[in-house]
Amino acid sequence: KYVIYSSDAKNIVPVSGTPASANLFVYDRALGTNYILTTNGASTIASTPDGRYVVFGGALAQGGTANVYVWDSQLKQRIFTNNPLNSVGNIAISTNGLWITYILGSSSLRVIDRLTKSNITVSAGPFGFRSNPRFSGDGRYLVYATSASNSPADVNLSRDVYIFDVLTRSNSL
């Protein structure tokens, strides 16, 4: 039903001011309507499999901060904003839209609980990049890879795959 896309066209929807060169849009195929998600670009994007929730990192604003946003395609509005960030990368969202994960800078993997508006640190430290975080179908588990030597149970100093249980807040190799 929904198509999420990026475009630098200035005539898709009416926008006040001058939008950035490339912005995110949602096209509702049933209604034939476009909605603009950003007016200053986006750094990364993900959505639930059904397209209801779209999560994206806003482009860096003045002062070097970025936001994480959640758009609800059914409500046709932004339903969540979080701004503790200096750089957002590798965003993922659980199928129910409750959990959002992102890489803060290049060294910390975090999960946002939308209901409690809390941030959980999954893996942190300057010793290696955490990549490709993905949630399980039920949203309880987060899988990610890292070569960080300070990660739990790491003994080989090579890239390893971990699973994080969001409910118990525990990591396993």
XYZ file of C-alpha atoms in Angstrom:
173
model
C 0.000 0.000 0.000
C 2.852 2.431 0.764
C 5.938 3.359 -1.232
C 8.729 5.199 0.561
C 11.102 7.096 -1.682
C 13.622 9.899 -1.845
C 13.422 12.697 -4.390
C 14.947 16.093 -5.029
C 11.866 17.256 -6.978
C 10.363 20.467 -5.604
C 6.832 19.971 -7.003
C 5.640 16.721 -5.353
C 3.866 18.394 -2.437
C 3.538 22.061 -1.487
C 6.253 22.975 1.021
C 6.927 26.367 2.548
C 10.513 27.541 2.288
C 13.223 25.823 0.292
C 13.530 22.109 1.036
C 16.892 20.315 0.946
C 18.012 18.740 -2.301
C 16.665 15.244 -1.504
C 13.803 14.468 0.867
C 11.770 11.451 1.915
C 8.195 10.924 0.792
C 5.486 8.321 1.343
C 3.131 7.527 -1.505
C -0.203 5.979 -0.480
C -1.121 3.808 -3.473
C -4.748 3.385 -2.377
C -5.380 7.132 -2.089
C -2.894 8.253 -4.746
C -1.463 10.773 -2.285
C 2.105 11.826 -1.452
C 3.218 12.899 2.023
C 6.522 14.599 2.713
C 8.508 13.175 5.628
C 11.516 15.493 5.629
C 12.318 18.987 4.453
C 16.039 18.918 5.266
C 17.000 15.457 3.984
C 17.552 12.204 5.864
C 20.594 10.195 6.786
C 19.076 6.697 6.989
C 15.659 5.017 6.725
C 13.820 1.777 7.554
C 10.202 0.654 7.785
C 8.101 -2.132 9.193
C 7.317 -4.870 6.642
C 3.737 -3.614 6.250
C 4.933 -0.026 5.718
C 2.881 1.353 8.571
C 5.839 2.716 10.535
C 8.720 4.494 8.842
C 11.738 5.394 10.940
C 14.417 7.738 9.677
C 17.328 9.786 10.882
C 17.056 13.434 10.039
C 19.992 15.138 8.419
C 22.371 16.936 10.733
C 20.962 20.283 11.751
C 22.840 23.371 12.836
C 24.826 22.553 15.948
C 25.580 19.025 14.693
C 22.516 17.263 16.106
C 20.197 14.846 14.338
C 16.809 13.413 15.197
C 15.236 9.972 14.955
C 11.667 10.215 13.673
C 8.819 7.713 13.326
C 6.063 8.315 10.781
C 2.753 6.442 11.079
C 1.427 5.916 7.545
C -2.097 5.169 8.775
C -2.313 8.334 10.875
C -0.353 10.259 8.228
C 1.703 12.028 10.854
C 4.949 11.930 12.758
C 4.342 10.099 16.051
C 7.790 10.119 17.639
C 10.915 12.268 17.757
C 14.059 11.620 19.753
C 17.038 13.991 19.826
C 20.029 12.745 21.814
C 22.157 12.335 18.739
C 25.168 13.671 16.939
C 25.087 11.172 14.070
C 22.569 8.464 13.186
C 23.290 5.343 11.169
C 21.959 1.838 10.464
C 18.400 2.349 11.642
C 16.006 -0.598 12.066
C 12.489 -0.886 13.505
C 10.627 -3.847 14.991
C 7.580 -5.163 13.121
C 5.207 -3.692 15.717
C 6.949 -0.295 15.636
C 7.720 -0.379 19.366
C 11.512 -0.744 19.219
C 13.907 1.321 17.136
C 17.622 0.664 16.907
C 20.318 2.978 15.616
C 24.064 3.407 15.648
C 25.152 6.518 17.550
C 28.241 7.894 15.847
C 30.229 4.823 14.897
C 30.654 3.155 18.252
C 27.390 2.672 20.127
C 24.365 0.539 19.253
C 21.198 1.691 21.012
C 17.536 0.704 21.183
C 14.708 3.184 21.763
C 11.559 1.991 23.520
C 8.850 4.243 22.063
C 6.368 3.598 24.877
C 8.689 4.490 27.741
C 10.730 6.924 25.614
C 13.891 5.336 26.983
C 17.233 4.548 25.338
C 18.955 1.220 25.990
C 22.639 0.772 25.185
C 23.088 -2.611 23.501
C 26.805 -2.408 22.744
C 29.198 0.502 23.170
C 32.829 1.407 23.037
C 35.370 2.739 20.587
C 36.818 -0.664 19.659
C 34.758 -1.641 16.638
C 31.803 -0.825 14.437
C 28.404 -2.476 15.020
C 26.694 -3.180 11.720
C 23.433 -4.408 10.197
C 21.130 -4.461 13.240
C 17.875 -6.327 12.526
C 14.898 -7.279 14.685
C 13.313 -10.724 14.811
C 9.774 -11.120 13.469
C 8.268 -10.728 16.942
C 10.514 -7.748 17.759
C 11.950 -9.268 20.924
C 15.442 -9.957 19.602
C 17.958 -7.727 17.884
C 20.776 -9.288 15.870
C 23.924 -7.354 14.998
C 27.537 -7.946 14.015
C 30.654 -6.363 15.484
C 34.389 -6.824 15.646
C 34.599 -4.867 18.906
C 36.991 -6.545 21.287
C 35.045 -5.301 24.298
C 31.814 -7.017 23.246
C 30.376 -9.729 25.479
C 32.020 -13.152 25.136
C 34.403 -12.044 22.353
C 37.518 -14.214 22.319
C 38.692 -14.188 18.698
C 38.908 -10.433 17.972
C 37.075 -11.061 14.666
C 33.626 -10.009 13.496
C 31.020 -11.879 15.526
C 27.219 -11.987 15.510
C 25.289 -11.214 18.682
C 21.666 -11.444 19.687
C 20.244 -8.919 22.139
C 17.086 -9.809 24.069
C 15.191 -6.520 24.359
C 13.011 -7.756 27.242
C 15.836 -9.077 29.444
C 18.370 -6.573 28.067
C 21.011 -9.252 27.655
C 23.537 -9.985 24.886
C 24.562 -13.455 23.690
C 27.249 -14.447 21.222
